[in-house]
Amino acid sequence: MADSPIGAAGWILEKFGKWADLPTTADGAPDIWSKFSEEELLTTIMLYIAPTSFVTGTWIYYGTRFEDSLTLPAGTRIQVPTGFAAFPDPVFLPPPRSFAEKTFNIVHWTDMLRGGHFAALEEPELMLADLRAFIATVLGARS
């Protein structure tokens, strides 16, 4: 795909169709146009193709397994105040809050009712409102 703009575009559009939280059309296909504009999709595709960043942009999907970096060493505790927007992502399922709290200092948690893998593009208002609420929580704790 790195050497084929059509291949890259096809792969990206397929991922948006499968991984986004989309309604379906009358024939059961994901209705990609109900959530994303042509401009958004073409911009996303070009961000991979123009700077030839397809390989580096997709490394996370292979690299985390290859480098065994999906988990932290046993007993690791992240003390930085952490917020979590648990969008219903079909690729990276959100963990149960109780599990995340074992490793992270969770100070803000939101179970989102909609939005998929591309949550910031799919539901920007929800994402922004939740980010603002998290920041307010952290700033309030510092007062």
Coordinates of C-alpha atoms in Angstrom, one line a residue:
M1 CA 0.0 0.0 0.0
A2 CA 2.9 2.3 0.6
D3 CA 3.6 2.4 -3.1
S4 CA 0.0 2.5 -4.3
P5 CA -2.1 5.6 -3.7
I6 CA -5.2 3.6 -4.8
G7 CA -4.3 0.8 -2.4
A8 CA -3.7 3.2 0.4
A9 CA -7.0 5.0 -0.3
G10 CA -8.9 1.7 -0.4
W11 CA -7.3 0.5 2.9
I12 CA -8.1 3.8 4.7
L13 CA -11.7 4.0 3.4
E14 CA -12.2 0.3 4.4
K15 CA -11.0 1.1 7.9
F16 CA -13.2 4.1 8.2
G17 CA -16.2 2.0 7.0
K18 CA -15.5 -0.8 9.5
W19 CA -14.0 1.0 12.5
A20 CA -16.2 4.1 12.7
D21 CA -19.6 4.1 14.6
L22 CA -21.7 4.4 11.5
P23 CA -25.3 3.7 10.5
T24 CA -25.9 1.3 7.7
T25 CA -27.4 1.9 4.3
A26 CA -30.5 0.0 3.0
D27 CA -28.3 -2.8 1.7
G28 CA -26.4 -3.1 5.0
A29 CA -23.2 -1.4 4.0
P30 CA -21.7 1.2 6.4
D31 CA -22.9 4.7 5.5
I32 CA -19.5 6.4 5.6
W33 CA -20.9 9.6 4.0
S34 CA -23.3 10.1 7.0
K35 CA -20.4 10.9 9.3
F36 CA -17.5 12.0 7.1
S37 CA -17.2 14.5 4.3
E38 CA -15.4 13.9 1.1
E39 CA -12.9 16.6 2.1
E40 CA -12.2 14.9 5.5
L41 CA -11.6 11.5 3.9
L42 CA -9.4 12.9 1.0
T43 CA -7.4 15.0 3.5
T44 CA -6.8 11.9 5.7
I45 CA -5.8 9.9 2.6
M46 CA -3.4 12.6 1.5
L47 CA -1.8 12.9 4.9
Y48 CA -0.6 9.3 4.4
I49 CA 0.2 9.5 0.7
A50 CA 1.8 12.9 0.1
P51 CA 4.5 12.7 2.8
T52 CA 4.9 9.0 2.2
S53 CA 4.0 8.3 5.8
F54 CA 1.9 5.2 5.2
V55 CA 4.4 2.8 6.8
T56 CA 5.2 5.0 9.8
G57 CA 1.5 5.9 10.2
T58 CA 0.5 2.2 10.4
W59 CA 3.4 1.0 12.5
I60 CA 1.4 1.1 15.7
Y61 CA -0.8 -1.8 14.6
Y62 CA 2.2 -4.1 14.0
G63 CA 4.9 -2.4 16.2
T64 CA 3.1 -2.8 19.5
R65 CA 2.9 -6.5 19.0
F66 CA 6.4 -6.8 17.5
E67 CA 8.0 -4.8 20.3
D68 CA 5.7 -6.4 23.0
S69 CA 4.8 -2.9 24.2
L70 CA 1.1 -3.4 24.7
T71 CA 1.6 -3.8 28.5
L72 CA 3.6 -2.1 31.1
P73 CA 5.9 -4.0 33.5
A74 CA 4.1 -5.5 36.5
G75 CA 3.6 -3.1 39.4
T76 CA 3.9 0.0 37.2
R77 CA 1.8 2.9 38.5
I78 CA 1.3 6.1 36.4
Q79 CA 0.8 8.9 38.9
V80 CA 0.0 11.6 36.4
P81 CA -3.8 12.6 36.6
T82 CA -5.4 10.7 33.8
G83 CA -8.7 11.1 31.9
F84 CA -10.3 8.4 29.8
A85 CA -13.0 8.8 27.2
A86 CA -14.2 5.3 26.7
F87 CA -15.6 5.4 23.2
P88 CA -17.0 2.2 21.8
D89 CA -14.0 1.5 19.6
P90 CA -14.3 -1.9 17.8
V91 CA -10.5 -2.1 17.3
F92 CA -9.2 -1.1 20.7
L93 CA -11.9 -2.0 23.2
P94 CA -11.8 0.3 26.2
P95 CA -10.8 -1.5 29.4
P96 CA -13.0 -1.7 32.4
R97 CA -12.4 1.3 34.6
S98 CA -11.4 -0.9 37.5
F99 CA -8.7 -2.4 35.4
A100 CA -7.3 1.0 34.2
E101 CA -7.3 2.3 37.8
K102 CA -4.8 -0.4 38.8
T103 CA -2.2 1.3 36.7
F104 CA -3.3 4.8 36.1
N105 CA -4.4 7.7 38.4
I106 CA -7.8 8.0 36.9
V107 CA -9.4 11.3 37.9
H108 CA -11.9 11.6 35.1
W109 CA -13.7 8.8 33.2
T110 CA -16.5 9.0 30.6
D111 CA -18.3 6.0 29.0
M112 CA -19.2 7.4 25.6
L113 CA -22.4 6.2 24.0
R114 CA -21.3 6.8 20.5
G115 CA -18.1 7.3 18.4
G116 CA -15.8 4.6 17.2
H117 CA -12.1 4.3 16.4
F118 CA -11.9 7.8 14.9
A119 CA -13.8 9.4 17.8
A120 CA -12.3 12.9 17.4
L121 CA -13.5 13.0 13.8
E122 CA -16.7 11.2 14.4
E123 CA -17.9 13.0 17.6
P124 CA -15.7 16.2 17.9
E125 CA -18.2 17.9 20.2
L126 CA -18.3 15.0 22.6
M127 CA -14.6 14.7 22.6
L128 CA -14.0 18.4 23.2
A129 CA -16.6 18.6 26.0
D130 CA -15.0 15.6 27.7
L131 CA -11.5 17.1 27.3
R132 CA -12.7 20.4 28.8
A133 CA -14.3 18.5 31.8
F134 CA -11.1 16.6 32.4
I135 CA -9.0 19.8 32.3
A136 CA -11.5 21.4 34.7
T137 CA -11.1 18.4 37.0
V138 CA -7.4 18.6 37.0
L139 CA -7.3 22.4 37.5
G140 CA -9.8 22.2 40.2
A141 CA -7.7 19.7 42.1
R142 CA -4.8 22.0 42.0
S143 CA -6.7 25.0 43.5

